[in-house]
Amino acid sequence: MRVIGHRGAMGHAPENTLLSVEKALELGASWVEVDVQAVDGHLVVFHDIRLERVTSGRGYVAEQSFSYLRSLDAGAGQKIPTLGEVFEQVDHRAGINIELKGPNTAAPVAELIGRRLELGWDRERILVSSFNHPELMAFKTICPNIAIGPLIAGIPLEYAAFAQAMGAFSVHICLDFIDSEFVKDSHRRNLKVFVYTVNHPEDIARMRAMGVNGVFTDFPENCAAGGS
Ligand code: G3P
Ligand code: MG
């Protein structure tokens, strides 16, 4: 089962920071997941639409200048990183799941990935996901050779049919709704199943027994044997 550090290892370090990414690797995650937004011409790694919950700043992220965002404390003295900085921090030691959070992320993320591939990054260690399926398809149109995984927060009427229609590699579903039928249907369609956010050891064991292919977790150390 693939162990994907959620926003790095947010159970141990401020989410979506370089410290959190490093912690995830230290605790045995073979992949890290980060949330990405396009703001003021930069790809910033940040989850919320507003700044207050996790930074010293105020207001909507999308309305800020890059220099203001970089001036903020994102926790433990960390700065809000760029996606490029996450690639440098990981430095080929793990896979990176880029979750497209905001609008207009598809094109700049595709451009950044193109540059990283030229620098020798293994394309099989990149996975792009989103709850925004049109944005994800826009990405796939530009980068057809990079794996995509649509995110969902429930079980659609036709199970994983939508993900198969998108030509996805995987489908990313929330722990509250996952069941064996969904896993079986996904596997019949040749789709991997990744589940968020799985922290409790009992849930981790349950997901393993259900045959899911990976979990997003705030506590990678709870998953022991990593998987690729
Ligand atoms: O990508 C898995 C998970 O991160 C999706 O939800 O809200 O934590 O970005 P969220
Ligand atoms: Mg996320």
PDB file of C-alpha atoms and ligand atoms in Angstrom:
ATOM      1  CA  MET A   1       0.000   0.000   0.000  1.00  0.00           C
ATOM      2  CA  ARG A   2       1.435   3.366  -1.049  1.00  0.00           C
ATOM      3  CA  VAL A   3       1.993   5.731   1.890  1.00  0.00           C
ATOM      4  CA  ILE A   4       1.371   9.311   0.823  1.00  0.00           C
ATOM      5  CA  GLY A   5       2.273  12.019   3.325  1.00  0.00           C
ATOM      6  CA  HIS A   6      -0.722  14.361   3.523  1.00  0.00           C
ATOM      7  CA  ARG A   7       0.332  18.013   3.041  1.00  0.00           C
ATOM      8  CA  GLY A   8       3.762  16.583   3.924  1.00  0.00           C
ATOM      9  CA  ALA A   9       3.338  15.077   7.375  1.00  0.00           C
ATOM     10  CA  MET A  10       0.884  17.525   8.860  1.00  0.00           C
ATOM     11  CA  GLY A  11       0.511  15.501  12.051  1.00  0.00           C
ATOM     12  CA  HIS A  12       4.067  16.519  12.889  1.00  0.00           C
ATOM     13  CA  ALA A  13       4.878  19.812  11.158  1.00  0.00           C
ATOM     14  CA  PRO A  14       3.011  22.816   9.715  1.00  0.00           C
ATOM     15  CA  GLU A  15       1.075  21.588   6.690  1.00  0.00           C
ATOM     16  CA  ASN A  16       2.332  22.188   3.148  1.00  0.00           C
ATOM     17  CA  THR A  17       5.748  23.477   4.275  1.00  0.00           C
ATOM     18  CA  LEU A  18       9.194  22.180   3.318  1.00  0.00           C
ATOM     19  CA  LEU A  19       9.625  21.068   6.933  1.00  0.00           C
ATOM     20  CA  SER A  20       6.459  18.996   6.631  1.00  0.00           C
ATOM     21  CA  VAL A  21       7.610  17.467   3.335  1.00  0.00           C
ATOM     22  CA  GLU A  22      10.959  16.518   4.864  1.00  0.00           C
ATOM     23  CA  LYS A  23       9.236  15.042   7.907  1.00  0.00           C
ATOM     24  CA  ALA A  24       7.046  12.838   5.680  1.00  0.00           C
ATOM     25  CA  LEU A  25      10.132  11.369   4.003  1.00  0.00           C
ATOM     26  CA  GLU A  26      11.849  10.887   7.349  1.00  0.00           C
ATOM     27  CA  LEU A  27       8.804   8.955   8.619  1.00  0.00           C
ATOM     28  CA  GLY A  28       8.769   6.582   5.658  1.00  0.00           C
ATOM     29  CA  ALA A  29       6.317   8.085   3.153  1.00  0.00           C
ATOM     30  CA  SER A  30       7.134   7.032  -0.403  1.00  0.00           C
ATOM     31  CA  TRP A  31       5.034   9.914  -1.770  1.00  0.00           C
ATOM     32  CA  VAL A  32       4.051  13.381  -0.559  1.00  0.00           C
ATOM     33  CA  GLU A  33       0.864  15.238  -1.388  1.00  0.00           C
ATOM     34  CA  VAL A  34       0.809  19.036  -1.583  1.00  0.00           C
ATOM     35  CA  ASP A  35      -1.960  21.495  -2.450  1.00  0.00           C
ATOM     36  CA  VAL A  36      -1.155  24.021  -5.156  1.00  0.00           C
ATOM     37  CA  GLN A  37      -2.644  27.391  -6.086  1.00  0.00           C
ATOM     38  CA  ALA A  38      -1.632  29.869  -8.788  1.00  0.00           C
ATOM     39  CA  VAL A  39      -1.211  33.315  -7.236  1.00  0.00           C
ATOM     40  CA  ASP A  40       0.422  36.443  -8.664  1.00  0.00           C
ATOM     41  CA  GLY A  41       2.255  34.445 -11.345  1.00  0.00           C
ATOM     42  CA  HIS A  42       3.617  31.815  -8.927  1.00  0.00           C
ATOM     43  CA  LEU A  43       2.618  28.266  -7.944  1.00  0.00           C
ATOM     44  CA  VAL A  44       2.275  28.381  -4.180  1.00  0.00           C
ATOM     45  CA  VAL A  45       1.768  25.381  -1.914  1.00  0.00           C
ATOM     46  CA  PHE A  46      -1.253  26.180   0.222  1.00  0.00           C
ATOM     47  CA  HIS A  47      -4.516  24.466   1.122  1.00  0.00           C
ATOM     48  CA  ASP A  48      -7.086  27.056   2.225  1.00  0.00           C
ATOM     49  CA  ILE A  49      -8.649  29.900   0.270  1.00  0.00           C
ATOM     50  CA  ARG A  50      -7.898  32.218   3.229  1.00  0.00           C
ATOM     51  CA  LEU A  51      -4.691  32.815   5.168  1.00  0.00           C
ATOM     52  CA  GLU A  52      -5.855  33.006   8.795  1.00  0.00           C
ATOM     53  CA  ARG A  53      -5.964  29.359   9.867  1.00  0.00           C
ATOM     54  CA  VAL A  54      -2.344  28.486   9.206  1.00  0.00           C
ATOM     55  CA  THR A  55      -0.406  31.733   8.741  1.00  0.00           C
ATOM     56  CA  SER A  56       0.250  35.071  10.386  1.00  0.00           C
ATOM     57  CA  GLY A  57      -1.535  36.794   7.478  1.00  0.00           C
ATOM     58  CA  ARG A  58      -5.097  37.801   6.665  1.00  0.00           C
ATOM     59  CA  GLY A  59      -7.397  37.708   3.647  1.00  0.00           C
ATOM     60  CA  TYR A  60      -7.943  35.629   0.533  1.00  0.00           C
ATOM     61  CA  VAL A  61      -4.829  33.913  -0.797  1.00  0.00           C
ATOM     62  CA  ALA A  62      -5.782  34.649  -4.409  1.00  0.00           C
ATOM     63  CA  GLU A  63      -5.828  38.417  -3.766  1.00  0.00           C
ATOM     64  CA  GLN A  64      -2.321  38.672  -2.301  1.00  0.00           C
ATOM     65  CA  SER A  65       1.012  39.531  -3.876  1.00  0.00           C
ATOM     66  CA  PHE A  66       3.666  36.826  -3.921  1.00  0.00           C
ATOM     67  CA  SER A  67       5.955  39.014  -1.796  1.00  0.00           C
ATOM     68  CA  TYR A  68       3.250  39.373   0.890  1.00  0.00           C
ATOM     69  CA  LEU A  69       2.663  35.600   0.934  1.00  0.00           C
ATOM     70  CA  ARG A  70       6.391  35.025   1.287  1.00  0.00           C
ATOM     71  CA  SER A  71       6.611  37.439   4.210  1.00  0.00           C
ATOM     72  CA  LEU A  72       4.223  35.333   6.319  1.00  0.00           C
ATOM     73  CA  ASP A  73       4.953  32.738   8.971  1.00  0.00           C
ATOM     74  CA  ALA A  74       3.330  29.488   7.865  1.00  0.00           C
ATOM     75  CA  GLY A  75       4.124  27.877  11.234  1.00  0.00           C
ATOM     76  CA  ALA A  76       7.395  27.089  13.047  1.00  0.00           C
ATOM     77  CA  GLY A  77       9.025  29.945  11.137  1.00  0.00           C
ATOM     78  CA  GLN A  78       8.373  28.241   7.793  1.00  0.00           C
ATOM     79  CA  LYS A  79       7.479  30.187   4.652  1.00  0.00           C
ATOM     80  CA  ILE A  80       4.748  29.249   2.181  1.00  0.00           C
ATOM     81  CA  PRO A  81       6.789  27.272  -0.375  1.00  0.00           C
ATOM     82  CA  THR A  82       6.532  27.240  -4.136  1.00  0.00           C
ATOM     83  CA  LEU A  83       5.926  23.995  -6.010  1.00  0.00           C
ATOM     84  CA  GLY A  84       9.439  24.271  -7.487  1.00  0.00           C
ATOM     85  CA  GLU A  85      10.893  24.360  -3.982  1.00  0.00           C
ATOM     86  CA  VAL A  86       8.988  21.194  -3.086  1.00  0.00           C
ATOM     87  CA  PHE A  87      10.555  19.416  -6.078  1.00  0.00           C
ATOM     88  CA  GLU A  88      13.989  20.597  -4.938  1.00  0.00           C
ATOM     89  CA  GLN A  89      13.361  19.501  -1.355  1.00  0.00           C
ATOM     90  CA  VAL A  90      12.155  16.034  -2.394  1.00  0.00           C
ATOM     91  CA  ASP A  91      15.098  15.754  -4.792  1.00  0.00           C
ATOM     92  CA  HIS A  92      14.042  12.432  -6.361  1.00  0.00           C
ATOM     93  CA  ARG A  93      13.643  10.704  -2.968  1.00  0.00           C
ATOM     94  CA  ALA A  94       9.850  10.233  -3.293  1.00  0.00           C
ATOM     95  CA  GLY A  95       6.918  10.704  -5.613  1.00  0.00           C
ATOM     96  CA  ILE A  96       4.993  13.978  -5.617  1.00  0.00           C
ATOM     97  CA  ASN A  97       1.188  14.205  -5.786  1.00  0.00           C
ATOM     98  CA  ILE A  98       0.277  17.713  -6.860  1.00  0.00           C
ATOM     99  CA  GLU A  99      -3.293  18.577  -5.945  1.00  0.00           C
ATOM    100  CA  LEU A 100      -4.591  21.401  -8.142  1.00  0.00           C
ATOM    101  CA  LYS A 101      -6.537  23.572  -5.707  1.00  0.00           C
ATOM    102  CA  GLY A 102      -7.363  26.776  -7.437  1.00  0.00           C
ATOM    103  CA  PRO A 103      -8.414  27.823 -10.919  1.00  0.00           C
ATOM    104  CA  ASN A 104      -5.784  28.370 -13.609  1.00  0.00           C
ATOM    105  CA  THR A 105      -3.370  25.862 -12.130  1.00  0.00           C
ATOM    106  CA  ALA A 106      -3.391  23.353 -15.014  1.00  0.00           C
ATOM    107  CA  ALA A 107      -1.205  25.282 -17.477  1.00  0.00           C
ATOM    108  CA  PRO A 108       1.512  26.512 -15.072  1.00  0.00           C
ATOM    109  CA  VAL A 109       1.726  23.109 -13.351  1.00  0.00           C
ATOM    110  CA  ALA A 110       2.066  21.429 -16.765  1.00  0.00           C
ATOM    111  CA  GLU A 111       4.861  23.857 -17.647  1.00  0.00           C
ATOM    112  CA  LEU A 112       6.699  23.221 -14.373  1.00  0.00           C
ATOM    113  CA  ILE A 113       6.407  19.440 -14.770  1.00  0.00           C
ATOM    114  CA  GLY A 114       7.705  19.707 -18.352  1.00  0.00           C
ATOM    115  CA  ARG A 115      10.821  21.480 -17.055  1.00  0.00           C
ATOM    116  CA  ARG A 116      11.338  18.886 -14.301  1.00  0.00           C
ATOM    117  CA  LEU A 117      11.040  16.027 -16.809  1.00  0.00           C
ATOM    118  CA  GLU A 118      13.746  17.691 -18.916  1.00  0.00           C
ATOM    119  CA  LEU A 119      15.924  17.761 -15.795  1.00  0.00           C
ATOM    120  CA  GLY A 120      15.498  13.978 -15.426  1.00  0.00           C
ATOM    121  CA  TRP A 121      12.551  13.657 -13.059  1.00  0.00           C
ATOM    122  CA  ASP A 122      10.872  10.257 -13.418  1.00  0.00           C
ATOM    123  CA  ARG A 123       7.383  10.855 -14.819  1.00  0.00           C
ATOM    124  CA  GLU A 124       6.088   7.840 -12.884  1.00  0.00           C
ATOM    125  CA  ARG A 125       6.853   9.701  -9.690  1.00  0.00           C
ATOM    126  CA  ILE A 126       4.416  12.495 -10.479  1.00  0.00           C
ATOM    127  CA  LEU A 127       0.660  12.287  -9.972  1.00  0.00           C
ATOM    128  CA  VAL A 128      -1.705  15.228 -10.460  1.00  0.00           C
ATOM    129  CA  SER A 129      -5.081  15.265  -8.728  1.00  0.00           C
ATOM    130  CA  SER A 130      -8.004  17.612  -8.183  1.00  0.00           C
ATOM    131  CA  PHE A 131     -11.586  17.923  -6.991  1.00  0.00           C
ATOM    132  CA  ASN A 132     -11.923  20.279  -9.972  1.00  0.00           C
ATOM    133  CA  HIS A 133     -12.312  17.712 -12.736  1.00  0.00           C
ATOM    134  CA  PRO A 134     -12.442  20.211 -15.641  1.00  0.00           C
ATOM    135  CA  GLU A 135      -9.147  21.748 -14.435  1.00  0.00           C
ATOM    136  CA  LEU A 136      -7.672  18.247 -14.155  1.00  0.00           C
ATOM    137  CA  MET A 137      -8.759  17.410 -17.711  1.00  0.00           C
ATOM    138  CA  ALA A 138      -7.248  20.695 -18.907  1.00  0.00           C
ATOM    139  CA  PHE A 139      -3.992  19.502 -17.344  1.00  0.00           C
ATOM    140  CA  LYS A 140      -4.280  16.074 -18.999  1.00  0.00           C
ATOM    141  CA  THR A 141      -4.848  17.675 -22.394  1.00  0.00           C
ATOM    142  CA  ILE A 142      -1.510  19.490 -22.057  1.00  0.00           C
ATOM    143  CA  CYS A 143       0.344  16.593 -20.355  1.00  0.00           C
ATOM    144  CA  PRO A 144      -1.268  13.341 -21.563  1.00  0.00           C
ATOM    145  CA  ASN A 145       1.660  11.245 -20.280  1.00  0.00           C
ATOM    146  CA  ILE A 146       1.390  12.301 -16.651  1.00  0.00           C
ATOM    147  CA  ALA A 147      -0.926  10.273 -14.402  1.00  0.00           C
ATOM    148  CA  ILE A 148      -4.033  11.962 -13.074  1.00  0.00           C
ATOM    149  CA  GLY A 149      -6.310  11.085 -10.171  1.00  0.00           C
ATOM    150  CA  PRO A 150      -9.678  12.805  -9.751  1.00  0.00           C
ATOM    151  CA  LEU A 151     -10.688  13.441  -6.130  1.00  0.00           C
ATOM    152  CA  ILE A 152     -14.187  12.729  -4.840  1.00  0.00           C
ATOM    153  CA  ALA A 153     -15.842  13.093  -1.447  1.00  0.00           C
ATOM    154  CA  GLY A 154     -18.528  10.422  -1.910  1.00  0.00           C
ATOM    155  CA  ILE A 155     -19.595   7.528  -4.134  1.00  0.00           C
ATOM    156  CA  PRO A 156     -20.951   8.534  -7.563  1.00  0.00           C
ATOM    157  CA  LEU A 157     -24.002   6.752  -8.995  1.00  0.00           C
ATOM    158  CA  GLU A 158     -21.844   4.911 -11.511  1.00  0.00           C
ATOM    159  CA  TYR A 159     -18.996   4.242  -9.107  1.00  0.00           C
ATOM    160  CA  ALA A 160     -15.626   4.836 -10.802  1.00  0.00           C
ATOM    161  CA  ALA A 161     -16.986   5.134 -14.356  1.00  0.00           C
ATOM    162  CA  PHE A 162     -16.273   8.877 -14.403  1.00  0.00           C
ATOM    163  CA  ALA A 163     -12.572   8.300 -13.638  1.00  0.00           C
ATOM    164  CA  GLN A 164     -12.264   5.676 -16.361  1.00  0.00           C
ATOM    165  CA  ALA A 165     -13.876   8.127 -18.795  1.00  0.00           C
ATOM    166  CA  MET A 166     -11.237  10.700 -17.813  1.00  0.00           C
ATOM    167  CA  GLY A 167      -8.420   8.262 -18.612  1.00  0.00           C
ATOM    168  CA  ALA A 168      -7.271   8.461 -15.008  1.00  0.00           C
ATOM    169  CA  PHE A 169      -4.571   6.383 -13.363  1.00  0.00           C
ATOM    170  CA  SER A 170      -6.251   6.471  -9.964  1.00  0.00           C
ATOM    171  CA  VAL A 171      -9.280   7.667  -8.096  1.00  0.00           C
ATOM    172  CA  HIS A 172      -8.892   9.449  -4.754  1.00  0.00           C
ATOM    173  CA  ILE A 173     -11.802   8.972  -2.376  1.00  0.00           C
ATOM    174  CA  CYS A 174     -12.486   9.977   1.204  1.00  0.00           C
ATOM    175  CA  LEU A 175     -12.341   7.539   4.090  1.00  0.00           C
ATOM    176  CA  ASP A 176     -15.913   8.306   5.188  1.00  0.00           C
ATOM    177  CA  PHE A 177     -17.407   6.780   2.028  1.00  0.00           C
ATOM    178  CA  ILE A 178     -14.998   4.142   0.743  1.00  0.00           C
ATOM    179  CA  ASP A 179     -16.406   0.624   0.572  1.00  0.00           C
ATOM    180  CA  SER A 180     -15.453  -2.713  -0.994  1.00  0.00           C
ATOM    181  CA  GLU A 181     -17.844  -2.276  -3.929  1.00  0.00           C
ATOM    182  CA  PHE A 182     -16.114   0.939  -4.921  1.00  0.00           C
ATOM    183  CA  VAL A 183     -12.675  -0.669  -4.647  1.00  0.00           C
ATOM    184  CA  LYS A 184     -13.785  -3.660  -6.752  1.00  0.00           C
ATOM    185  CA  ASP A 185     -15.408  -1.451  -9.373  1.00  0.00           C
ATOM    186  CA  SER A 186     -12.279   0.726  -9.618  1.00  0.00           C
ATOM    187  CA  HIS A 187      -9.986  -2.276  -9.938  1.00  0.00           C
ATOM    188  CA  ARG A 188     -12.226  -3.782 -12.646  1.00  0.00           C
ATOM    189  CA  ARG A 189     -11.682  -0.529 -14.522  1.00  0.00           C
ATOM    190  CA  ASN A 190      -7.914  -0.763 -13.981  1.00  0.00           C
ATOM    191  CA  LEU A 191      -7.872   2.237 -11.634  1.00  0.00           C
ATOM    192  CA  LYS A 192      -5.828   2.474  -8.443  1.00  0.00           C
ATOM    193  CA  VAL A 193      -7.685   3.568  -5.314  1.00  0.00           C
ATOM    194  CA  PHE A 194      -6.081   6.088  -2.940  1.00  0.00           C
ATOM    195  CA  VAL A 195      -7.954   7.062   0.230  1.00  0.00           C
ATOM    196  CA  TYR A 196      -7.756  10.288   2.288  1.00  0.00           C
ATOM    197  CA  THR A 197      -7.155  10.975   5.155  1.00  0.00           C
ATOM    198  CA  VAL A 198      -6.264   7.774   6.970  1.00  0.00           C
ATOM    199  CA  ASN A 199      -4.606   8.306  10.341  1.00  0.00           C
ATOM    200  CA  HIS A 200      -5.907   5.808  12.882  1.00  0.00           C
ATOM    201  CA  PRO A 201      -4.097   2.429  12.923  1.00  0.00           C
ATOM    202  CA  GLU A 202      -7.476   0.630  12.803  1.00  0.00           C
ATOM    203  CA  ASP A 203      -8.442   2.535   9.657  1.00  0.00           C
ATOM    204  CA  ILE A 204      -5.038   1.861   8.112  1.00  0.00           C
ATOM    205  CA  ALA A 205      -5.493  -1.887   8.750  1.00  0.00           C
ATOM    206  CA  ARG A 206      -9.048  -1.738   7.382  1.00  0.00           C
ATOM    207  CA  MET A 207      -7.874  -0.029   4.181  1.00  0.00           C
ATOM    208  CA  ARG A 208      -5.158  -2.643   3.726  1.00  0.00           C
ATOM    209  CA  ALA A 209      -7.754  -5.415   4.157  1.00  0.00           C
ATOM    210  CA  MET A 210     -10.055  -3.705   1.654  1.00  0.00           C
ATOM    211  CA  GLY A 211      -7.251  -3.822  -0.899  1.00  0.00           C
ATOM    212  CA  VAL A 212      -6.854  -0.099  -1.536  1.00  0.00           C
ATOM    213  CA  ASN A 213      -3.645   0.893  -3.302  1.00  0.00           C
ATOM    214  CA  GLY A 214      -2.610   3.754  -1.051  1.00  0.00           C
ATOM    215  CA  VAL A 215      -3.528   6.115   1.737  1.00  0.00           C
ATOM    216  CA  PHE A 216      -2.979   9.790   2.395  1.00  0.00           C
ATOM    217  CA  THR A 217      -1.935  10.156   6.005  1.00  0.00           C
ATOM    218  CA  ASP A 218      -0.874  12.863   8.454  1.00  0.00           C
ATOM    219  CA  PHE A 219       1.135  10.199  10.321  1.00  0.00           C
ATOM    220  CA  PRO A 220       3.208   8.148   7.833  1.00  0.00           C
ATOM    221  CA  GLU A 221       4.889   6.271  10.690  1.00  0.00           C
ATOM    222  CA  ASN A 222       1.559   4.560  11.477  1.00  0.00           C
ATOM    223  CA  CYS A 223       1.669   2.788   8.098  1.00  0.00           C
ATOM    224  CA  ALA A 224       4.953   0.950   8.695  1.00  0.00           C
ATOM    225  CA  ALA A 225       5.888  -0.952   5.476  1.00  0.00           C
ATOM    226  CA  GLY A 226       5.885   1.819   2.848  1.00  0.00           C
ATOM    227  CA  GLY A 227       5.190   0.549  -0.688  1.00  0.00           C
ATOM    228  CA  SER A 228       6.088   2.421  -3.868  1.00  0.00           C
TER     229      SER A 228
HETATM  230  O1  G3P B   1      -5.422  14.785  -1.944  1.00  0.00           O
HETATM  231  C1  G3P B   1      -6.006  14.211  -0.794  1.00  0.00           C
HETATM  232  C2  G3P B   1      -6.553  15.261   0.139  1.00  0.00           C
HETATM  233  O2  G3P B   1      -5.550  16.217   0.352  1.00  0.00           O
HETATM  234  C3  G3P B   1      -7.786  15.932  -0.404  1.00  0.00           C
HETATM  235  O3  G3P B   1      -8.373  16.821   0.483  1.00  0.00           O
HETATM  236  O4  G3P B   1      -8.851  18.996   1.490  1.00  0.00           O
HETATM  237  O5  G3P B   1      -6.915  17.674   2.330  1.00  0.00           O
HETATM  238  O6  G3P B   1      -6.817  18.768   0.102  1.00  0.00           O
HETATM  239  P1  G3P B   1      -7.705  18.121   1.126  1.00  0.00           P
HETATM  240 MG    MG B   2      -4.925  18.012  -0.583  1.00  0.00          MG
END
